[in-house]
Each structure stands twice: as structure tokens, then as C-alpha cells.
mmCIF file of C-alpha atoms in Angstrom:
data_model
loop_
_atom_site.group_PDB
_atom_site.id
_atom_site.type_symbol
_atom_site.label_atom_id
_atom_site.label_comp_id
_atom_site.label_asym_id
_atom_site.label_seq_id
_atom_site.Cartn_x
_atom_site.Cartn_y
_atom_site.Cartn_z
ATOM 1 C CA ILE A 1 4.951 -52.989 15.043
ATOM 2 C CA GLY A 2 1.302 -54.595 14.527
ATOM 3 C CA THR A 3 -0.181 -53.491 18.175
ATOM 4 C CA ASP A 4 -3.458 -51.637 18.618
ATOM 5 C CA LYS A 5 -1.210 -47.976 19.320
ATOM 6 C CA PHE A 6 1.383 -48.448 15.939
ATOM 7 C CA LYS A 7 0.477 -50.204 12.875
ATOM 8 C CA VAL A 8 2.348 -51.277 9.371
ATOM 9 C CA VAL A 9 0.277 -51.835 6.227
ATOM 10 C CA GLU A 10 1.714 -54.898 4.752
ATOM 11 C CA GLN A 11 -0.125 -54.683 2.155
ATOM 12 C CA THR A 12 0.936 -50.554 1.741
ATOM 13 C CA GLY A 13 3.257 -49.883 3.823
ATOM 14 C CA ALA A 14 0.639 -46.895 5.354
ATOM 15 C CA VAL A 15 1.452 -45.802 8.909
ATOM 16 C CA SER A 16 -1.451 -45.578 11.679
ATOM 17 C CA MET A 17 -1.232 -44.380 14.725
ATOM 18 C CA ILE A 18 -3.935 -44.341 17.303
ATOM 19 C CA SER A 19 -3.626 -42.717 20.105
ATOM 20 C CA ASP A 20 -5.214 -39.486 20.714
ATOM 21 C CA ALA A 21 -1.631 -37.757 20.997
ATOM 22 C CA GLN A 22 1.496 -39.471 19.090
ATOM 23 C CA THR A 23 4.954 -38.218 18.355
ATOM 24 C CA ILE A 24 8.010 -39.023 15.943
ATOM 25 C CA THR A 25 11.156 -37.844 17.772
ATOM 26 C CA HIS A 26 14.457 -37.729 15.904
ATOM 27 C CA ASP A 27 17.016 -38.050 18.232
ATOM 28 C CA GLY A 28 19.676 -37.965 16.136
ATOM 29 C CA ALA A 29 22.752 -35.376 16.056
ATOM 30 C CA THR A 30 22.281 -34.273 12.022
ATOM 31 C CA SER A 31 18.259 -33.647 10.661
ATOM 32 C CA LEU A 32 15.076 -35.151 10.199
ATOM 33 C CA THR A 33 13.855 -35.738 6.448
ATOM 34 C CA ILE A 34 10.239 -36.273 5.396
ATOM 35 C CA SER A 35 10.551 -36.380 1.618
ATOM 36 C CA SER A 36 9.172 -38.471 -1.149
ATOM 37 C CA SER A 37 12.301 -39.930 -3.739
ATOM 38 C CA GLN A 38 9.720 -40.179 -7.184
ATOM 39 C CA ALA A 39 9.361 -36.775 -9.607
ATOM 40 C CA ALA A 40 5.811 -36.786 -9.397
ATOM 41 C CA ALA A 41 5.139 -37.893 -5.728
ATOM 42 C CA PHE A 42 4.056 -34.709 -3.522
ATOM 43 C CA VAL A 43 4.559 -34.626 0.263
ATOM 44 C CA LYS A 44 1.063 -34.614 2.148
ATOM 45 C CA ILE A 45 0.752 -33.198 6.117
ATOM 46 C CA GLN A 46 -2.872 -32.420 7.190
ATOM 47 C CA GLY A 47 -4.873 -31.568 10.871
ATOM 48 C CA GLY A 48 -8.299 -32.755 11.495
ATOM 49 C CA SER A 49 -11.144 -31.558 10.008
ATOM 50 C CA ALA A 50 -11.265 -29.196 12.929
ATOM 51 C CA ALA A 51 -7.672 -28.698 13.646
ATOM 52 C CA TYR A 52 -4.675 -27.734 12.036
ATOM 53 C CA VAL A 53 -0.782 -28.325 11.405
ATOM 54 C CA GLN A 54 1.779 -25.900 13.726
ATOM 55 C CA VAL A 55 5.689 -25.741 12.315
ATOM 56 C CA GLU A 56 7.734 -24.321 14.843
ATOM 57 C CA SER A 57 5.221 -21.135 16.081
ATOM 58 C CA VAL A 58 3.225 -21.294 12.550
ATOM 59 C CA LYS A 59 0.249 -22.774 12.510
ATOM 60 C CA ILE A 60 -1.673 -23.232 8.972
ATOM 61 C CA THR A 61 -5.259 -24.218 9.148
ATOM 62 C CA ASP A 62 -6.936 -25.010 6.356
ATOM 63 C CA ASN A 63 -5.589 -22.412 3.677
ATOM 64 C CA GLN A 64 -4.666 -19.767 6.216
ATOM 65 C CA ILE A 65 -1.073 -19.471 7.915
ATOM 66 C CA GLY A 66 -0.847 -17.666 11.158
ATOM 67 C CA THR A 67 0.733 -17.560 14.604
ATOM 68 C CA VAL A 68 -0.742 -19.981 17.675
ATOM 69 C CA SER A 69 -2.135 -17.138 19.228
ATOM 70 C CA ASP A 70 -3.322 -15.186 15.709
ATOM 71 C CA ALA A 71 -4.320 -17.928 13.328
ATOM 72 C CA ASN A 72 -5.585 -16.553 10.311
ATOM 73 C CA LEU A 73 -2.849 -13.579 9.446
ATOM 74 C CA ILE A 74 -2.342 -14.273 5.780
ATOM 75 C CA THR A 75 -5.425 -16.219 3.933
ATOM 76 C CA LEU A 76 -4.528 -18.110 0.398
ATOM 77 C CA GLU A 77 -6.891 -18.043 -2.362
ATOM 78 C CA ASP A 78 -6.622 -18.908 -6.689
ATOM 79 C CA ASP A 79 -4.163 -15.670 -7.687
ATOM 80 C CA LYS A 80 -5.073 -14.079 -4.341
ATOM 81 C CA MET A 81 -3.517 -13.562 -0.559
ATOM 82 C CA SER A 82 -5.316 -11.298 2.016
ATOM 83 C CA LEU A 83 -4.109 -10.382 5.062
ATOM 84 C CA ASP A 84 -5.302 -9.779 8.266
ATOM 85 C CA GLY A 85 -2.563 -8.011 10.147
ATOM 86 C CA ALA A 86 0.714 -5.197 9.217
ATOM 87 C CA LEU A 87 2.604 -5.431 6.886
ATOM 88 C CA ASP A 88 6.308 -4.360 8.132
ATOM 89 C CA LEU A 89 9.206 -3.856 5.770
ATOM 90 C CA THR A 90 12.308 -4.064 7.226
ATOM 91 C CA ASN A 91 14.696 -3.749 4.689
ATOM 92 C CA GLU A 92 16.654 -0.469 4.016
ATOM 93 C CA ASP A 93 15.282 -0.326 0.046
ATOM 94 C CA ALA A 94 12.254 -1.839 0.024
ATOM 95 C CA THR A 95 9.698 -1.965 -3.063
ATOM 96 C CA ILE A 96 6.053 -2.816 -3.847
ATOM 97 C CA THR A 97 5.956 -4.345 -7.927
ATOM 98 C CA HIS A 98 3.222 -5.014 -9.737
ATOM 99 C CA THR A 99 4.565 -7.157 -13.309
ATOM 100 C CA ALA A 100 1.355 -8.107 -14.322
ATOM 101 C CA SER A 101 1.691 -7.442 -18.520
ATOM 102 C CA THR A 102 -1.341 -8.971 -19.909
ATOM 103 C CA GLY A 103 -4.895 -6.638 -20.845
ATOM 104 C CA THR A 104 -4.801 -3.281 -18.616
ATOM 105 C CA PRO A 105 -2.476 -4.120 -15.920
ATOM 106 C CA THR A 106 -3.474 -1.871 -12.976
ATOM 107 C CA LEU A 107 -1.923 -1.771 -9.584
ATOM 108 C CA THR A 108 -4.348 -0.257 -6.658
ATOM 109 C CA ILE A 109 -4.356 0.737 -2.978
ATOM 110 C CA SER A 110 -7.514 1.372 -2.039
ATOM 111 C CA SER A 111 -9.781 1.175 1.624
ATOM 112 C CA THR A 112 -13.535 0.222 1.644
ATOM 113 C CA ASN A 113 -13.954 1.082 4.801
ATOM 114 C CA GLY A 114 -11.774 4.294 6.348
ATOM 115 C CA PRO A 115 -9.201 6.553 4.738
ATOM 116 C CA VAL A 116 -5.978 5.072 2.657
ATOM 117 C CA SER A 117 -2.785 6.814 4.429
ATOM 118 C CA VAL A 118 0.830 7.313 2.578
ATOM 119 C CA VAL A 119 3.156 8.567 5.119
ATOM 120 C CA SER A 120 6.683 9.084 5.513
ATOM 121 C CA ASP A 121 8.220 9.916 8.933
ATOM 122 C CA ALA A 122 11.440 11.626 8.283
ATOM 123 C CA GLN A 123 11.596 12.111 4.561
ATOM 124 C CA TYR A 124 9.142 12.468 1.466
ATOM 125 C CA VAL A 125 6.473 10.996 -0.172
ATOM 126 C CA ASP A 126 7.288 10.970 -4.145
ATOM 127 C CA VAL A 127 4.100 9.846 -6.634
ATOM 128 C CA GLU A 128 5.610 10.157 -9.714
ATOM 129 C CA SER A 129 7.977 13.385 -10.057
ATOM 130 C CA VAL A 130 5.592 15.001 -7.342
ATOM 131 C CA ARG A 131 7.255 14.765 -3.655
ATOM 132 C CA PHE A 132 5.290 15.525 -0.536
ATOM 133 C CA THR A 133 6.979 16.433 2.266
ATOM 134 C CA GLY A 134 4.150 17.174 4.894
ATOM 135 C CA ASP A 135 2.302 19.845 4.407
ATOM 136 C CA GLN A 136 4.326 21.306 1.179
ATOM 137 C CA ILE A 137 4.421 20.161 -2.863
ATOM 138 C CA GLY A 138 6.703 20.222 -4.795
ATOM 139 C CA LEU A 139 9.146 18.578 -6.956
ATOM 140 C CA ASP A 140 12.984 17.030 -6.666
ATOM 141 C CA GLY A 141 15.162 20.432 -6.842
ATOM 142 C CA ASP A 142 12.048 22.537 -5.573
ATOM 143 C CA THR A 143 9.738 20.964 -2.830
ATOM 144 C CA ALA A 144 7.956 23.947 -2.169
ATOM 145 C CA ILE A 145 5.720 25.096 -4.583
ATOM 146 C CA MET A 146 3.289 24.976 -3.049
ATOM 147 C CA GLN A 147 2.167 25.048 0.827
ATOM 148 C CA LEU A 148 -1.574 23.964 2.214
ATOM 149 C CA THR A 149 -2.085 25.125 6.074
ATOM 150 C CA THR A 150 -5.348 25.770 7.295
ATOM 151 C CA ASP A 151 -7.007 28.473 10.591
ATOM 152 C CA GLY A 152 -9.738 27.353 11.777
ATOM 153 C CA SER A 153 -11.595 26.552 9.085
ATOM 154 C CA VAL A 154 -10.268 28.617 6.281
ATOM 155 C CA GLY A 155 -8.171 26.724 4.489
ATOM 156 C CA ASN A 156 -4.065 28.668 2.285
ATOM 157 C CA VAL A 157 -2.571 27.378 -0.506
ATOM 158 C CA ALA A 158 0.567 29.334 -0.323
ATOM 159 C CA ILE A 159 2.548 29.470 -3.915
ATOM 160 C CA ASP A 160 6.452 30.029 -3.856
ATOM 161 C CA GLY A 161 6.532 30.529 -8.415
ATOM 162 C CA THR A 162 4.029 31.309 -11.041
ATOM 163 C CA VAL A 163 0.777 30.121 -11.707
ATOM 164 C CA THR A 164 0.302 29.591 -15.665
ATOM 165 C CA MET A 165 -3.076 28.978 -16.697
ATOM 166 C CA ILE A 166 -2.938 27.886 -20.326
ATOM 167 C CA ASP A 167 -7.055 26.760 -21.636
ATOM 168 C CA ASP A 168 -7.037 29.475 -24.685
ATOM 169 C CA ALA A 169 -10.451 30.534 -22.368
ATOM 170 C CA THR A 170 -9.913 30.191 -18.368
ATOM 171 C CA SER A 171 -11.644 31.556 -15.433
ATOM 172 C CA LEU A 172 -10.195 32.828 -12.159
ATOM 173 C CA THR A 173 -13.548 32.466 -10.538
ATOM 174 C CA HIS A 174 -14.901 33.421 -6.424
ATOM 175 C CA THR A 175 -18.218 31.406 -5.709
ATOM 176 C CA GLY A 176 -17.532 33.269 -1.932
ATOM 177 C CA ALA A 177 -20.397 34.954 -0.457
ATOM 178 C CA THR A 178 -18.471 38.259 0.177
ATOM 179 C CA SER A 179 -15.328 39.151 -1.840
ATOM 180 C CA LEU A 180 -12.553 38.787 -3.636
ATOM 181 C CA THR A 181 -9.591 40.526 -3.344
ATOM 182 C CA ILE A 182 -6.008 40.200 -4.986
ATOM 183 C CA SER A 183 -3.542 42.604 -3.675
ATOM 184 C CA SER A 184 0.009 42.268 -2.236
ATOM 185 C CA SER A 185 1.105 42.624 1.506
ATOM 186 C CA GLN A 186 4.582 44.315 1.122
ATOM 187 C CA ALA A 187 4.850 48.561 1.044
ATOM 188 C CA ALA A 188 6.843 48.615 -2.245
ATOM 189 C CA ALA A 189 5.375 45.831 -4.406
ATOM 190 C CA PHE A 190 2.657 46.172 -6.913
ATOM 191 C CA VAL A 191 0.041 44.372 -8.361
ATOM 192 C CA LYS A 192 -0.295 44.223 -12.200
ATOM 193 C CA ILE A 193 -3.190 43.278 -14.916
ATOM 194 C CA GLN A 194 -2.661 42.547 -18.144
ATOM 195 C CA GLY A 195 -3.537 41.670 -21.528
ATOM 196 C CA GLY A 196 -1.883 40.350 -24.763
ATOM 197 C CA SER A 197 -0.295 42.557 -26.493
ATOM 198 C CA ALA A 198 -3.094 43.056 -28.748
ATOM 199 C CA ALA A 199 -5.360 42.199 -26.469
ATOM 200 C CA TYR A 200 -7.571 44.574 -23.483
ATOM 201 C CA VAL A 201 -8.192 44.013 -19.952
ATOM 202 C CA GLN A 202 -11.751 44.279 -19.258
ATOM 203 C CA VAL A 203 -13.369 45.472 -16.202
ATOM 204 C CA GLU A 204 -17.130 45.507 -15.419
ATOM 205 C CA SER A 205 -18.247 46.915 -18.492
ATOM 206 C CA VAL A 206 -14.633 49.059 -19.281
ATOM 207 C CA LYS A 207 -12.320 48.181 -21.619
ATOM 208 C CA ILE A 208 -8.701 48.944 -21.036
ATOM 209 C CA THR A 209 -6.317 48.867 -24.109
ATOM 210 C CA ASP A 210 -2.738 49.575 -22.993
#
């Protein structure tokens, strides 16, 4: 104490260690605690302006937290945390929850460069009450109402159910250059086009009523 290597300032109790590499070592059997007994007094551990603080294998550099080999995995700002890496949730029932309630609270998942992929390798993805299972779209109790497939550049929508159009006036429009066909591939299955009980079916300028 009082040497050039280790100094305790008498007036303030401040400790100075000026060697290039210094160590505080505890060799007791229980614990080492650094604390302040005053309710409003904080404890500050800070590296040099071009250095860092390391706790076990975690490296803290200014407002960044990472590992020894990847120092900027997490960046902390006011009301914001940036993650430079993958987020793995290993709990059996993991949840990402948004709880804001002021203004117009919104949770947005977006990518400024590249796509956003939501995938379940062995199960399905539920969005509200709609269930996505591979190329199938449906509900909890009926998972394959729609199936999306493609053959080369030709897409196909298979519907296992009924298509209902509820607008007062609506259209089924084909914009391709060749043809539109409404047919049934089953030998004994007919195709029925029918208007309301007090209406009609019009084909070009021909009106069919009942």
C-alpha cells in the first residue's frame, strides 16, 4: 500500500492499480462480492475507451454484449435491442409476446433485405385461426381446404370444399390469351351453372331462365 503499483488514497479511499496487467484474486471457499451498501449508490465496472469488460466468456463493450470471438451479438439502445445473430428458443412452449397498450400498439416482423420465413419442420404454422401445413391451407379441424402446387411455371389451386362469393355483384375473370374451361374430370360428374330462383344465366347474348 502506498507503492507505485498499488495505491489507496487516504482522503477518498480510492484504489489505484497502475501495472499493465493486474488481478484481484479471491482464494476463499465461499464467494467474492463487490457491492455498495447505500440504496442510491451504483456499482460501475468499465473498461478503457478502446477496451471491454469480460465476465466469464461474455464480453461487454460499451453498449454491446457478445462472446470473446463475437463481441456485438446484442446492441442495447434506449427502447431498442438489436440482435446480430440467430435467436434460438429451446423451451417446450416458447412464446414471443407484445404487451404495449398505448397509441396504436403493433407487432411487426419484417426484413429490410431478403424474405421472412415462418416454418415448422414437423408440424404446422397457425396464423389466427388459419393453419398452414406445407403447401396446404385450412383450419384446425380441416387442414387441407386449399392446396397450392406448381408444374413448371403453371400454378394450381386445389380446393377441397365450396367457393362462396358474397359480394352483390362479382366476377370470375380469366386474363390469359388462350381459353377458360370449366369442366369435371370424372365421367359421371356433371357441371351445373344456375342462377337464383328468380334470375337467369347469360351466355354471351343468350339468356337462360330456368
